[in-house]
Amino acid sequence: MATGIASGSGQLYLREPVYRRNSYGKAHCHSTVILSGMQNQIHWSSWISKLLQVDRSNYSQCQVKTNQKSHRGTIKSCQREGSTRYFDFAVIGSGIAGLRYALEVAKHGTVAVITKAEPHESNTNYAQGGVSAVLCPKDSVESHMQDTIVAGAYLCDEETVRVVCTEGPERIKELIAMGASFDHGEDGNLHLAREGGHSHRRIVHAADMTGREIGRALLEAVVKDPNIYVFQHHFAIDLLTTQDGSDIVCHGIDTINTETHEVIRFISKVTLLASGGAGHIYPSTTNPPVATGDGMAMAHRAQAVISNMEFVQFHPTALADEGLPIRPSNARENAFLITEAVRGDGGILYNLDMERFMPSYDERAELAPRDVVARSIDDQLKKRGEEYVLLDISHKPTEKILSHFPNIAAECLRYGLDITQQPIPVVPAAHYMCGGVRAGLEGETNVRGLYVAGEVACTGLHGANRLASNSLAEALVFARRAVQPSIDHMNISKIDHSASSWWPRPVAPLLLGDTVLNKVIRRTREVRKELQSIMWEYVGIVRSTSRLTLAETRIIELELKWERYLFQHGWEPTMVGLEACEMRNLFCCAKLVVSSALSRHESRGLHYTIDFPHVEESKRLPTVIFPSQLNSSWSSRRLHKQQIC
């Protein structure tokens, strides 16, 4: 993997990467090629759109082999041949981005929505705060843009920011038309909340359960659509790709049904990755258990360009179980989020001596962006040797607290804490990946036929730190923007029913027997905890070069040790299982984060290192990880080689 920061000044001076061929005839990026050059001064989003643009008038037909079953035009219904399914569109993920996209492209063809667990189990379902959009006459697109760029430490792509801030309000109106119900004020207009980093009230919300309400509305519409087929409990393993000269083409996805252990292959004309983030590379995260970086890792293995992985957002205020009057009897799979809106509504942060500390760190106090608040809390905890701080909203009227934060109030009351009378114990937790699969303005990637939307994507919107409630807006905007190019691609593509045999099939490890398989699963769970511990200790909120280097070494050693254990117990390279595949994806994402962090020799946004504590204007550029064939570990390799035309 070739990692680097684009050279040059604050403006990007770019040239397209040069490709070489290895002895197998595959194209890969020259490892020394990083964004540079002085020919054309253009914005990141403009350049990446050009680089990733698919020449729709000259598609390679390498995927269409001589076969009388080749199918042009839409597939009229779900077609099935044994363990292979054929669709016009395959969507990986059932969060806001995946479902919104599915509903639009379903007007033009058949859609498979492939989801790892239950359809509602996504990061969207856990989003409390809301969706940011300019809907107040006193607000403006320019103000929203400025707030986004300031929060993103001036690493945001301005064109992308303008697109999201401009198109976001219309996407909200579409959700309302579909039946999503948001809170309204006494005047009958939408109630707009304010969160940290925002200069105006612009957060559309449904109490403190906004994501759940949006997910409900979208899922109800999906269920009613005859062109959409939902495959729940299907874990995505690897993307199916072919190589055409220097181009990589995506043809679908291999999955395993985690309930029946059957491997199902989806052949599709277009694939959308909307699989969410990678919060579970850390031991404490607000993300649901499904957030193990599967989409980012699959895309990396399929030679997609990855960007800005060092920018991991730690939400400042997750519920600290250690401070509750009644401790939960079982450890949580994911930390309970205390929304940004609590601070936006006047919540105050105190240490355990009830000393307010945020004004001493930033003039914006509790309304500072998340990276500032998280680092401030981290500093307090380390200086004072304490496990959590306190967030107090009890000075506000009881009825206001309970109407705005009913879910938080109920969760805390379960453990003996009344937030209308007592402060809430909070601690930072991994929350959001600002980096991901690099995308253009239409969600396109450098892999033809592969689009991305939501947290799995790096569009340039968030820069070095995400502004609160911008993620759902981004997901809605880019899901919608990916629709037309996807339809164009679908219309000139063919389905070849012989394609299913182009790649070897993964197999479930049933032949190992229950005893061996249980040992492998048990060891994998132990390794997962070890990796999470390394990431939290060495790649957390405050970093250093020596600790990042140590993390890199320890992660590689742990990965190779785990792989040896698997193969010594009869595991084969083509075997797949939920725990093992999640583990390989976690390793992949952890290495991407560490590699990116080591490449950034400055402190910007979410990446703070004591060795380079200041912002450097010359380094105000995205980190880019180009594809590479130099992958030595099983976790970094695809389960099957790419088909070459």
XYZ file of C-alpha atoms in Angstrom:
645
model
C 0.000 0.000 0.000
C 1.375 3.383 -0.998
C 0.453 6.117 1.436
C 1.232 9.776 1.222
C 0.036 13.326 1.534
C -0.370 15.364 -1.605
C 2.491 17.768 -2.061
C 2.085 21.451 -2.782
C 0.368 24.378 -1.144
C -3.178 24.736 0.081
C -4.434 24.395 -3.474
C -4.061 20.971 -5.020
C -1.690 20.729 -7.956
C -2.393 17.328 -9.367
C -1.468 14.813 -11.970
C -3.127 11.505 -12.602
C -1.316 8.462 -11.198
C 0.824 6.373 -13.524
C 0.111 2.665 -13.812
C 2.578 -0.148 -14.317
C 2.044 -3.791 -15.033
C 3.443 -6.589 -12.950
C 4.413 -10.020 -14.213
C 0.820 -11.220 -13.982
C -0.429 -8.549 -16.382
C -2.286 -6.683 -13.647
C -2.154 -2.932 -13.370
C -1.213 -1.352 -10.105
C -0.251 2.105 -8.930
C 3.419 2.898 -8.800
C 4.181 3.115 -5.095
C 5.941 6.478 -5.362
C 3.114 8.247 -7.160
C 1.429 10.698 -4.805
C -0.753 13.633 -5.860
C 1.599 16.288 -7.136
C 2.575 18.261 -10.231
C 1.997 21.852 -11.274
C 0.009 21.602 -14.499
C -3.574 22.253 -13.506
C -4.810 24.022 -10.409
C -8.166 22.438 -9.601
C -10.208 21.386 -6.586
C -9.967 17.867 -5.204
C -13.558 16.973 -6.083
C -13.142 18.185 -9.662
C -9.925 16.232 -10.091
C -11.179 13.072 -8.460
C -14.352 13.168 -10.545
C -12.174 13.420 -13.643
C -9.861 10.659 -12.481
C -12.690 8.352 -11.484
C -14.998 9.249 -14.359
C -16.279 6.326 -16.370
C -16.215 6.860 -20.121
C -19.810 5.917 -20.679
C -19.425 5.956 -24.459
C -16.639 3.397 -24.518
C -17.245 0.676 -21.948
C -15.113 -2.405 -22.216
C -17.115 -5.491 -22.982
C -14.645 -7.818 -21.281
C -17.337 -8.899 -18.857
C -19.536 -10.039 -21.752
C -18.169 -13.339 -22.876
C -19.610 -15.320 -25.755
C -22.740 -16.766 -24.277
C -26.285 -16.856 -25.568
C -27.520 -16.015 -22.063
C -25.996 -12.524 -22.072
C -28.687 -10.104 -20.967
C -28.933 -6.452 -21.998
C -31.562 -4.158 -20.480
C -33.196 -4.486 -17.091
C -33.683 -7.758 -15.260
C -37.427 -8.107 -14.834
C -37.328 -10.047 -11.577
C -34.927 -11.690 -9.161
C -33.106 -14.290 -11.279
C -31.525 -17.240 -9.558
C -29.259 -20.046 -10.698
C -28.258 -22.297 -7.824
C -26.424 -20.143 -5.299
C -26.070 -17.179 -7.672
C -28.459 -14.222 -7.886
C -28.617 -11.740 -10.774
C -29.652 -8.121 -10.311
C -29.346 -4.790 -12.067
C -28.180 -3.131 -8.833
C -26.579 -4.560 -5.695
C -26.595 -2.380 -2.572
C -24.374 -3.359 0.334
C -25.814 -1.870 3.506
C -29.288 -0.934 4.747
C -28.623 2.441 6.338
C -29.861 5.787 5.094
C -27.528 5.890 2.063
C -28.223 2.361 0.856
C -31.996 2.498 1.260
C -32.384 5.961 -0.264
C -30.349 4.901 -3.296
C -32.240 1.619 -3.616
C -35.598 3.387 -3.734
C -34.457 5.564 -6.635
C -32.681 2.979 -8.799
C -35.552 0.515 -8.253
C -37.533 2.685 -10.681
C -35.143 1.465 -13.383
C -34.313 -2.142 -12.503
C -34.110 -4.868 -9.886
C -32.252 -4.168 -6.654
C -30.666 -6.471 -4.076
C -30.183 -4.840 -0.670
C -27.608 -6.956 1.127
C -27.444 -6.381 4.870
C -25.253 -7.996 7.494
C -27.865 -8.310 10.224
C -31.467 -7.103 10.501
C -32.277 -4.348 7.979
C -32.651 -1.736 10.734
C -29.267 -2.526 12.321
C -27.035 0.231 10.961
C -25.278 3.378 12.121
C -28.327 5.304 10.900
C -30.483 3.616 13.535
C -28.202 4.926 16.293
C -27.974 8.517 15.013
C -29.596 10.639 17.703
C -28.970 14.279 16.869
C -30.409 14.862 13.421
C -29.731 16.098 9.899
C -28.150 19.477 9.214
C -29.840 21.644 6.580
C -30.364 25.343 5.937
C -34.110 25.767 6.493
C -34.277 28.968 8.545
C -34.495 32.360 6.783
C -31.816 33.731 9.122
C -29.423 30.945 8.055
C -27.579 30.614 4.743
C -25.741 28.068 2.623
C -22.597 30.177 2.984
C -22.849 30.043 6.778
C -23.311 26.259 6.771
C -20.345 25.946 4.422
C -18.164 28.094 6.655
C -19.079 26.081 9.758
C -18.292 22.845 7.908
C -14.938 24.082 6.646
C -13.884 25.490 10.032
C -14.841 22.255 11.804
C -12.983 20.284 9.121
C -9.787 22.260 9.867
C -9.808 23.692 6.334
C -9.168 20.293 4.753
C -12.701 20.038 3.314
C -13.208 20.184 -0.429
C -15.106 23.403 -1.059
C -17.067 22.125 -4.057
C -18.247 19.064 -2.152
C -19.218 21.235 0.822
C -21.228 23.541 -1.426
C -23.013 20.589 -3.039
C -24.098 19.086 0.291
C -25.085 22.386 1.895
C -27.052 23.418 -1.189
C -28.814 20.131 -1.917
C -29.397 19.025 1.678
C -32.667 20.928 2.255
C -34.320 19.293 -0.764
C -33.289 15.853 0.464
C -34.969 16.610 3.810
C -38.170 17.580 2.039
C -38.081 14.280 0.136
C -37.855 12.364 3.425
C -40.859 14.244 4.795
C -42.804 13.467 1.625
C -41.971 9.776 2.155
C -43.449 9.862 5.649
C -40.537 10.699 7.955
C -41.851 12.626 10.962
C -39.660 15.326 12.488
C -40.243 17.560 15.498
C -42.110 20.834 14.988
C -42.189 23.949 17.126
C -45.207 25.771 18.486
C -45.332 27.857 15.293
C -45.888 24.730 13.233
C -42.501 24.904 11.524
C -39.768 22.309 11.856
C -37.982 22.601 15.212
C -34.340 23.264 14.421
C -31.756 22.392 17.067
C -28.220 23.706 17.378
C -25.152 21.544 17.927
C -21.451 22.112 18.515
C -19.677 23.910 15.676
C -22.891 25.297 14.138
C -23.458 29.056 14.122
C -27.216 28.671 13.577
C -30.058 26.364 14.481
C -30.228 24.009 11.507
C -30.582 20.475 12.891
C -33.779 18.731 11.808
C -34.558 16.021 14.351
C -37.069 13.544 15.722
C -36.483 14.015 19.461
C -33.188 12.168 20.105
C -34.035 9.247 17.806
C -33.710 10.851 14.389
C -31.869 8.023 12.675
C -34.422 5.507 13.868
C -37.278 7.570 12.427
C -35.556 8.030 9.061
C -34.754 4.328 8.922
C -38.365 3.466 9.688
C -39.702 5.613 6.853
C -37.186 4.296 4.340
C -37.660 0.646 5.305
C -41.434 0.940 5.011
C -41.016 2.264 1.476
C -38.485 -0.461 0.607
C -40.808 -3.231 1.787
C -43.558 -1.920 -0.496
C -41.324 -1.729 -3.574
C -41.691 -4.858 -5.751
C -38.320 -4.267 -7.422
C -36.311 -4.348 -4.171
C -35.252 -7.630 -2.565
C -33.737 -7.480 0.929
C -31.241 -10.191 1.893
C -30.737 -9.967 5.638
C -28.019 -11.814 7.543
C -25.883 -11.842 4.402
C -22.298 -10.874 5.191
C -20.396 -9.332 2.269
C -17.067 -11.100 1.719
C -15.366 -9.606 -1.334
C -16.171 -7.612 -4.442
C -16.094 -9.501 -7.750
C -13.867 -7.684 -10.223
C -12.226 -8.095 -13.605
C -9.193 -6.334 -14.971
C -9.383 -4.564 -18.335
C -6.052 -2.941 -19.118
C -5.520 -0.397 -16.377
C -9.234 -0.420 -15.490
C -10.866 -2.486 -12.778
C -14.524 -3.409 -13.259
C -16.885 -4.493 -10.477
C -19.456 -7.215 -11.235
C -21.018 -7.815 -7.852
C -20.284 -9.361 -4.487
C -19.770 -12.671 -2.722
C -21.699 -13.104 0.527
C -22.304 -15.736 3.169
C -25.669 -16.277 4.807
C -24.632 -16.209 8.466
C -27.660 -18.284 9.514
C -27.458 -21.093 6.928
C -23.703 -20.770 6.146
C -24.504 -20.853 2.424
C -22.247 -18.786 0.170
C -24.372 -16.644 -2.168
C -22.906 -14.859 -5.186
C -24.591 -11.676 -6.440
C -23.853 -10.706 -10.041
C -24.910 -7.121 -10.746
C -24.391 -4.416 -13.326
C -23.867 -1.758 -10.658
C -22.761 -2.061 -7.033
C -23.192 0.558 -4.311
C -21.117 0.281 -1.140
C -23.050 1.835 1.743
C -21.740 -0.408 4.503
C -20.944 2.168 7.174
C -17.840 2.681 9.264
C -15.218 0.836 11.285
C -15.798 1.894 14.885
C -15.035 -1.562 16.229
C -11.331 -1.227 15.578
C -11.557 0.405 19.019
C -12.782 -1.201 22.266
C -15.362 1.510 22.965
C -17.504 2.804 20.130
C -20.963 4.212 19.638
C -21.265 2.133 16.461
C -23.431 -1.009 16.341
C -21.684 -4.403 16.242
C -21.952 -4.541 12.431
C -19.501 -1.618 12.013
C -16.308 -3.577 11.375
C -15.021 -1.730 8.319
C -16.155 -4.393 5.859
C -16.795 -2.037 2.941
C -13.544 -0.109 3.322
C -11.530 -3.306 3.562
C -13.266 -4.973 0.602
C -12.781 -1.872 -1.527
C -9.100 -1.693 -0.583
C -8.613 -5.338 -1.520
C -10.399 -4.637 -4.808
C -7.862 -1.863 -5.583
C -10.048 1.141 -4.792
C -8.322 4.360 -3.718
C -8.625 5.117 0.022
C -8.256 8.552 1.600
C -7.976 10.371 4.977
C -8.160 7.290 7.211
C -6.203 8.988 10.010
C -9.217 11.146 10.836
C -11.176 9.005 13.285
C -13.790 11.007 15.154
C -14.189 10.223 18.835
C -17.539 11.459 20.063
C -16.844 13.463 23.233
C -19.863 12.220 25.137
C -20.692 8.532 25.280
C -22.384 7.307 28.439
C -19.756 6.194 30.982
C -21.168 3.092 32.665
C -18.575 3.469 35.433
C -20.341 6.576 36.692
C -23.893 5.235 36.769
C -25.570 4.585 40.156
C -26.429 1.073 38.913
C -23.794 -0.516 36.707
C -25.057 -2.544 33.696
C -24.808 -6.256 34.464
C -23.333 -7.055 31.037
C -20.775 -5.173 28.985
C -22.355 -3.227 26.138
C -21.613 -4.222 22.551
C -21.534 -0.535 21.726
C -21.388 2.581 23.878
C -24.580 4.541 24.376
C -24.345 7.914 22.678
C -25.212 11.176 24.438
C -26.057 13.402 21.507
C -24.269 16.631 20.654
C -27.642 18.347 21.005
C -27.427 18.108 24.806
C -24.525 20.562 24.705
C -26.288 22.507 21.963
C -29.258 22.959 24.314
C -27.055 24.298 27.109
C -25.409 21.226 28.648
C -22.242 22.031 30.622
C -19.185 19.830 31.089
C -17.622 19.477 34.564
C -14.859 17.377 36.064
C -15.686 15.287 39.137
C -15.038 18.292 41.398
C -17.836 20.074 39.496
C -15.367 22.509 37.932
C -16.361 23.664 34.463
C -13.334 23.178 32.216
C -14.223 23.807 28.542
C -13.822 27.635 28.632
C -10.162 27.140 29.554
C -9.600 25.093 26.379
C -11.643 26.983 23.776
C -13.593 30.250 23.672
C -16.562 28.363 22.191
C -16.630 26.223 25.356
C -19.110 23.322 25.095
C -20.080 24.422 21.569
C -16.584 23.841 20.182
C -16.243 21.166 17.444
C -16.028 17.554 18.513
C -12.275 17.146 18.057
C -11.623 20.050 20.456
C -14.098 18.802 23.063
C -12.854 15.204 22.884
C -9.207 16.255 23.335
C -10.175 18.539 26.220
C -11.986 15.733 28.025
C -9.084 13.369 27.324
C -6.681 15.926 28.824
C -8.840 16.301 31.932
C -9.042 12.544 32.457
C -5.287 12.070 32.093
C -4.366 15.029 34.308
C -6.789 14.080 37.070
C -6.558 10.284 36.784
C -10.334 9.964 36.438
C -12.468 7.683 34.276
C -15.151 10.112 33.134
C -16.424 13.680 33.274
C -19.937 15.007 33.858
C -22.382 16.564 31.413
C -25.103 18.521 33.165
C -28.385 19.607 31.573
C -30.408 19.540 34.816
C -30.570 23.359 35.034
C -32.977 23.337 32.080
C -36.755 22.884 32.528
C -37.716 19.269 33.126
C -40.367 19.215 30.411
C -37.873 20.542 27.848
C -35.286 17.901 28.758
C -37.786 15.054 28.553
C -39.304 16.240 25.274
C -35.966 16.782 23.543
C -34.076 13.789 24.973
C -36.602 11.066 25.875
C -34.383 8.183 24.767
C -31.369 9.401 26.739
C -33.520 10.083 29.812
C -35.036 6.591 29.667
C -31.676 4.856 29.213
C -30.096 6.705 32.145
C -33.135 6.094 34.363
C -32.738 2.344 33.761
C -29.523 2.625 35.753
C -30.783 4.912 38.497
C -29.817 8.287 37.029
C -32.369 11.072 36.535
C -30.901 13.534 34.006
C -33.398 16.216 35.054
C -31.764 16.196 38.501
C -28.266 14.745 38.062
C -25.296 15.187 35.678
C -24.574 12.450 33.137
C -21.222 10.606 33.336
C -19.606 10.733 29.882
C -16.387 9.672 28.175
C -15.142 9.859 24.547
C -15.723 6.833 22.282
C -14.910 6.040 18.652
C -17.777 7.359 16.592
C -17.174 8.137 12.917
C -14.624 7.561 10.138
C -14.059 10.772 8.185
C -11.930 8.856 5.693
C -12.885 5.961 3.478
C -13.207 4.964 -0.170
C -12.377 7.996 -2.248
C -15.356 9.237 -4.228
C -16.111 11.855 -6.832
C -19.097 14.196 -6.865
C -21.394 11.411 -8.088
C -20.200 8.787 -5.640
C -18.000 7.176 -8.299
C -14.759 5.374 -7.462
C -11.743 4.343 -9.526
C -13.358 0.883 -9.820
C -15.802 0.967 -12.727
C -19.354 0.089 -11.740
C -18.630 0.626 -8.030
C -20.186 3.587 -6.227
C -20.002 4.591 -2.567
C -22.164 6.644 -0.216
C -22.366 7.226 3.516
C -19.641 6.676 6.071
C -17.758 4.167 3.910
C -17.024 6.992 1.444
C -14.543 9.854 1.591
C -16.154 12.608 -0.452
C -14.098 15.502 0.891
C -17.012 16.956 2.873
C -15.685 16.330 6.377
C -12.038 17.190 5.886
C -10.129 16.569 9.105
C -13.196 16.548 11.359
C -16.912 16.066 10.762
C -19.300 18.827 11.750
C -22.144 17.478 13.880
C -25.152 16.122 11.926
C -23.463 16.527 8.538
C -23.150 12.766 8.059
C -26.819 12.014 7.428
C -27.012 15.003 5.084
C -23.991 13.751 3.156
C -25.452 10.234 2.920
C -28.726 11.560 1.515
C -27.072 13.882 -0.990
C -24.537 11.388 -2.337
C -26.975 8.489 -2.430
C -29.144 10.646 -4.670
C -26.199 11.895 -6.755
C -25.035 8.345 -7.481
C -28.386 7.401 -9.018
C -28.127 8.837 -12.545
C -24.574 7.618 -13.308
C -25.594 4.206 -11.934
C -28.598 4.091 -14.265
C -26.412 5.139 -17.203
C -23.934 2.400 -16.373
C -26.690 -0.182 -15.978
C -28.291 0.715 -19.305
C -25.163 -0.006 -21.346
C -24.003 -3.014 -19.335
C -24.824 -6.665 -19.838
C -25.352 -9.573 -17.496
C -23.523 -12.714 -18.567
C -24.947 -15.753 -16.824
C -21.630 -17.533 -17.189
C -19.994 -14.837 -15.058
C -20.718 -16.764 -11.891
C -18.004 -19.258 -12.825
C -15.304 -16.656 -13.444
C -14.107 -16.688 -9.848
C -13.505 -19.582 -7.410
C -16.199 -19.757 -4.748
C -15.496 -19.154 -1.072
C -16.511 -22.002 1.213
C -17.844 -22.163 4.752
C -15.429 -23.918 7.171
C -17.903 -26.671 8.093
C -15.400 -29.437 7.303
C -13.239 -28.326 10.234
C -15.799 -29.715 12.672
C -17.380 -28.009 15.655
C -14.473 -28.528 18.045
C -11.838 -26.930 15.803
C -14.211 -24.242 14.606
C -15.068 -23.220 18.165
C -11.351 -22.961 18.966
C -10.807 -20.743 15.945
C -13.749 -18.509 16.864
C -12.629 -18.254 20.495
C -9.071 -17.328 19.485
C -10.369 -14.822 16.928
C -12.421 -13.058 19.585
C -9.349 -12.819 21.807
C -7.302 -11.372 18.934
C -10.053 -8.851 18.245
C -9.790 -7.544 21.804
C -6.003 -7.383 21.507
C -6.240 -5.338 18.308
C -8.775 -2.974 19.873
C -6.518 -2.516 22.883
C -3.547 -1.634 20.650
C -5.608 0.888 18.719
C -6.931 2.602 21.842
C -3.560 2.708 23.577
C -1.412 3.817 20.631
C -3.769 5.250 17.979
C -6.284 7.117 20.119
C -7.184 10.770 20.589
C -3.574 11.925 21.192
C -0.814 10.262 19.166
C 2.959 10.233 18.695
C 5.256 8.892 15.985
C 6.900 6.358 18.292
C 3.566 4.999 19.509
C 2.143 4.831 15.984
C 5.244 2.962 14.824
C 4.916 0.555 17.725
C 1.248 0.063 16.903
C 2.117 -0.708 13.287
C 4.619 -3.365 14.353
C 2.351 -4.945 16.936
C -0.628 -5.067 14.580
C 1.379 -6.809 11.848
C 2.770 -9.304 14.358
C -0.669 -9.982 15.822
C -2.185 -10.442 12.377
C 0.441 -12.933 11.242
C 0.217 -14.816 14.542
C -3.566 -15.076 14.174
C -3.292 -16.262 10.585
C -0.764 -18.944 11.548
C -3.166 -20.167 14.206
C -5.968 -20.440 11.670
C -3.955 -22.335 9.075
C -2.413 -24.624 11.677
C -5.961 -25.650 12.564
C -6.921 -26.522 9.003
C -8.203 -23.182 7.750
C -7.952 -22.756 3.986
C -7.412 -19.446 2.156
C -10.861 -19.646 0.528
C -12.707 -20.385 3.788
C -15.092 -17.755 5.128
C -16.909 -17.264 8.408
C -18.390 -14.210 10.103
C -15.830 -13.874 12.897
C -12.801 -14.553 10.686
C -13.929 -12.223 7.898
C -14.739 -9.434 10.340
C -11.314 -9.908 11.893
C -9.492 -9.616 8.561
C -11.451 -6.445 7.820
C -10.633 -4.959 11.219
C -6.950 -5.684 10.656
C -7.118 -4.068 7.225
C -8.801 -0.893 8.510
C -6.500 -0.622 11.525
C -3.470 -0.757 9.248
C -4.985 1.877 6.948
C -5.550 4.207 9.918
C -2.026 3.751 11.281
C -0.365 4.105 7.871
C -2.293 7.304 7.175
C -1.539 8.716 10.630
C 2.192 8.101 10.196
C 2.103 9.975 6.883
C 0.659 13.187 8.320
C 3.411 15.257 9.907
C 1.157 17.880 11.466
C -1.764 18.092 13.866
C -5.002 18.844 12.072
C -8.566 18.207 13.191
C -8.986 14.722 14.591
C -5.332 13.805 14.072
C -3.297 15.230 16.940
C 0.312 14.177 17.426
C 2.669 15.505 20.074
C 5.619 15.286 17.649
C 3.996 17.709 15.193
C 1.626 19.693 17.428
C 0.849 22.510 14.998
C -1.085 22.947 11.777
C 1.167 23.256 8.725
C -0.357 25.111 5.768
C 1.869 23.238 3.318
C 0.314 19.969 4.499
C -3.313 21.046 4.070
C -3.903 18.187 1.663
C -5.700 14.818 1.776
C -3.898 11.592 2.576
C -4.186 9.109 -0.275
C -3.625 5.353 -0.242
C -3.213 4.027 -3.755
C -3.843 0.389 -4.691
C -0.964 -2.024 -4.391
C -0.433 -5.684 -5.149
C 2.176 -5.944 -2.399
C -0.049 -7.621 0.171
C 1.698 -10.311 2.165
C -0.995 -11.321 4.633
C -4.145 -13.368 4.061
C -6.212 -10.577 5.587
C -5.008 -8.115 2.968
C -5.525 -10.391 -0.037
C -8.738 -11.123 -1.834
C -10.075 -14.650 -1.414
C -9.921 -15.064 -5.177
C -7.804 -13.377 -7.807
C -9.282 -10.895 -10.217
C -10.474 -12.252 -13.530
C -8.316 -10.858 -16.335
C -9.794 -10.209 -19.779
